[in-house]
Short mmCIF file of C-alpha atoms in Angstrom, two decimals:
data_model
loop_
_atom_site.label_atom_id
_atom_site.label_comp_id
_atom_site.label_asym_id
_atom_site.label_seq_id
_atom_site.Cartn_x
_atom_site.Cartn_y
_atom_site.Cartn_z
CA MET U 1 0.64 -3.29 22.30
CA ALA U 2 1.95 -6.80 22.19
CA PRO U 3 5.60 -7.33 21.77
CA VAL U 4 7.11 -8.39 18.30
CA PRO U 5 7.05 -12.12 18.09
CA THR U 6 10.30 -13.88 18.10
CA GLN U 7 11.22 -15.85 14.80
CA ASP U 8 9.16 -19.12 14.41
CA SER U 9 7.37 -18.75 17.84
CA PRO U 10 3.62 -19.69 17.90
CA ALA U 11 2.61 -15.93 17.76
CA ASP U 12 5.08 -15.44 14.80
CA LYS U 13 3.47 -18.27 12.92
CA ASP U 14 -0.05 -16.68 13.57
CA SER U 15 1.09 -13.48 12.04
CA PRO U 16 -0.83 -12.52 8.78
CA TYR U 17 2.53 -12.27 6.98
CA TYR U 18 4.21 -15.34 8.08
CA PRO U 19 5.56 -17.08 4.98
CA HIS U 20 3.20 -19.72 3.82
CA PRO U 21 1.76 -20.85 0.25
CA GLU U 22 -1.42 -18.77 0.49
CA ILE U 23 -1.46 -15.08 1.67
CA SER U 24 -4.37 -12.90 1.20
CA VAL U 25 -3.94 -10.24 -1.33
CA SER U 26 -5.16 -7.70 1.17
CA ALA U 27 -2.23 -8.60 3.35
CA LEU U 28 0.46 -7.94 0.70
CA ARG U 29 2.87 -5.39 1.77
CA PHE U 30 4.87 -2.81 -0.15
CA ASP U 31 7.87 -0.60 0.30
CA PHE U 32 8.02 3.03 -0.12
CA ARG U 33 8.55 2.73 -3.90
CA GLY U 34 5.32 0.71 -4.35
CA ARG U 35 7.13 -2.43 -4.90
CA PHE U 36 5.73 -5.67 -3.48
CA LEU U 37 7.56 -7.33 -0.48
CA SER U 38 7.35 -11.16 -0.31
CA PRO U 39 7.05 -12.32 3.26
CA ARG U 40 10.54 -13.53 3.29
CA VAL U 41 11.99 -10.38 2.09
CA SER U 42 9.67 -8.29 4.50
CA ARG U 43 10.68 -10.12 7.54
CA SER U 44 14.54 -9.86 6.69
CA ILE U 45 14.50 -6.05 6.25
CA PRO U 46 16.08 -4.36 9.24
CA ALA U 47 13.94 -1.91 11.18
CA SER U 48 16.56 0.87 10.39
CA LYS U 49 15.04 0.97 6.82
CA GLY U 50 12.07 2.69 8.24
CA LEU U 51 9.30 0.31 6.92
CA HIS U 52 8.44 -1.26 10.24
CA HIS U 53 5.60 0.04 12.35
CA HIS U 54 2.92 -1.04 14.69
CA GLY U 55 0.39 -2.30 12.26
CA GLU U 56 -1.04 -5.92 11.69
CA ALA U 57 2.16 -7.55 11.44
CA PRO U 58 4.86 -5.49 13.23
CA GLU U 59 7.65 -7.91 12.66
CA ALA U 60 7.00 -7.50 8.85
CA ALA U 61 8.60 -4.46 6.99
CA GLY U 62 6.31 -2.49 4.60
CA TYR U 63 2.72 -1.45 4.43
CA THR U 64 -0.43 -2.93 3.26
CA ILE U 65 -2.80 -0.79 1.16
CA ALA U 66 -5.39 -0.79 4.17
CA GLU U 67 -2.56 0.65 6.36
CA LEU U 68 -1.60 3.23 3.66
CA ALA U 69 -5.29 4.10 3.28
CA ARG U 70 -5.43 4.93 7.00
CA LEU U 71 -2.27 6.87 6.80
CA ALA U 72 -3.77 8.92 3.93
CA ARG U 73 -6.22 10.18 6.34
CA SER U 74 -3.93 11.04 9.22
CA ALA U 75 -4.00 14.43 10.91
CA VAL U 76 -0.16 14.38 10.64
CA PRO U 77 1.08 15.92 7.07
CA ALA U 78 4.13 13.81 6.90
CA GLN U 79 2.19 10.57 7.24
CA ARG U 80 -0.29 11.66 4.58
CA CYS U 81 2.67 12.65 2.28
CA ILE U 82 4.27 9.15 2.66
CA ALA U 83 0.96 7.44 2.15
CA PHE U 84 0.04 9.43 -0.94
CA GLN U 85 3.40 9.01 -2.55
CA THR U 86 3.30 5.16 -1.91
CA LEU U 87 -0.25 4.86 -3.07
CA GLY U 88 0.59 6.57 -6.25
CA ARG U 89 3.61 4.29 -6.95
CA ILE U 90 1.47 1.36 -6.26
CA LEU U 91 -1.16 2.51 -8.63
CA TYR U 92 1.28 3.23 -11.21
CA ARG U 93 2.69 -0.22 -10.92
CA LEU U 94 -0.85 -1.80 -11.01
CA GLY U 95 -1.54 0.22 -14.14
CA ARG U 96 1.76 -0.81 -15.76
CA GLY U 97 0.94 -4.63 -15.28
CA GLU U 98 3.48 -5.42 -12.65
CA TRP U 99 0.81 -7.74 -10.77
CA GLY U 100 -0.97 -8.78 -13.96
CA THR U 101 -1.84 -7.19 -17.25
CA THR U 102 -5.52 -7.62 -17.21
CA PRO U 103 -8.33 -6.92 -14.83
CA GLU U 104 -8.83 -10.70 -14.67
CA HIS U 105 -5.52 -11.38 -13.04
CA PRO U 106 -6.20 -12.21 -9.27
CA ILE U 107 -3.25 -10.35 -7.82
CA ALA U 108 -3.99 -7.17 -9.91
CA MET U 109 -7.82 -7.43 -9.03
CA GLY U 110 -6.77 -8.16 -5.37
CA VAL U 111 -4.86 -5.01 -5.26
CA TRP U 112 -7.56 -2.99 -7.07
CA SER U 113 -10.08 -4.30 -4.55
CA ALA U 114 -7.94 -3.16 -1.52
CA VAL U 115 -7.69 0.29 -3.20
CA LYS U 116 -11.47 0.42 -3.65
CA GLU U 117 -12.15 -0.94 -0.22
CA GLY U 118 -9.80 1.71 1.41
CA ARG U 119 -11.44 4.52 -0.70
CA VAL U 120 -7.92 5.44 -1.80
CA LEU U 121 -8.97 7.36 -4.99
CA GLU U 122 -11.62 9.38 -2.91
CA SER U 123 -8.97 10.31 -0.27
CA LEU U 124 -6.52 11.29 -3.03
CA THR U 125 -9.07 13.26 -4.83
CA GLU U 126 -10.36 15.12 -1.69
CA ALA U 127 -6.71 15.84 -0.78
CA SER U 128 -5.83 17.19 -4.16
CA MET U 129 -8.80 19.73 -4.21
CA ALA U 130 -8.38 20.76 -0.58
CA GLU U 131 -8.19 24.56 -0.15
CA GLY U 132 -5.44 25.69 2.22
CA GLY U 133 -3.84 23.10 4.51
CA HIS U 134 -0.50 21.44 3.84
CA ARG U 135 0.68 22.11 0.53
CA GLY U 136 3.06 19.12 0.37
CA SER U 137 0.11 16.80 0.99
CA ARG U 138 -1.78 18.30 -1.60
CA ALA U 139 1.27 17.99 -4.19
CA TYR U 140 1.59 14.32 -3.38
CA ALA U 141 -2.07 13.76 -3.66
CA VAL U 142 -2.08 15.35 -7.11
CA GLU U 143 1.05 13.34 -8.10
CA ALA U 144 -0.51 10.14 -6.97
CA LEU U 145 -3.67 10.79 -9.13
CA TRP U 146 -1.37 11.76 -12.16
CA LEU U 147 0.55 8.36 -11.52
CA PHE U 148 -2.74 6.39 -11.44
CA GLU U 149 -3.62 8.06 -14.99
CA LYS U 150 -0.16 7.42 -16.32
CA GLY U 151 -0.16 3.73 -15.22
CA GLY U 152 -3.39 3.09 -17.38
CA TRP U 153 -5.34 0.98 -15.02
CA ARG U 154 -8.61 3.02 -15.51
CA GLU U 155 -8.36 2.22 -19.22
CA LYS U 156 -7.88 -1.45 -18.57
CA LEU U 157 -11.08 -1.49 -16.50
CA GLN U 158 -12.98 0.46 -19.08
CA VAL U 159 -12.07 -1.97 -21.87
CA ARG U 160 -13.25 -4.96 -19.69
#
């Protein structure tokens, strides 16, 4: 693994989450409450908050939806629980219109595209219906699906 780049070094400026005017929606990072973290905020959060990891941009705190989708399929129950809980909160915020109130809004559709690409709903559904296994993982998967329904994104897609 490469070391974390120093601030404003060439490696830092090549980071997918270096602050600049245009960042891919798939690179957006979220905290454990499902809140969007801007690049400046993400890069200022200390490692002691638990949001740093060895993903695409190790210098940036938070998780992308793709990283959470991978954690949702982890063999480690605690990683699945955190991923399910965070994804549920993101899905709720998506449905409530935090990143756009209609499916035509580019950020909302970008988040939804990342959810579809990561097969998040399929992972949550599978985990929620699993027989046996880790009960906490199952409970968080059920909660995430409930948050998705409660947020109302599915209805916004159907009206479209």
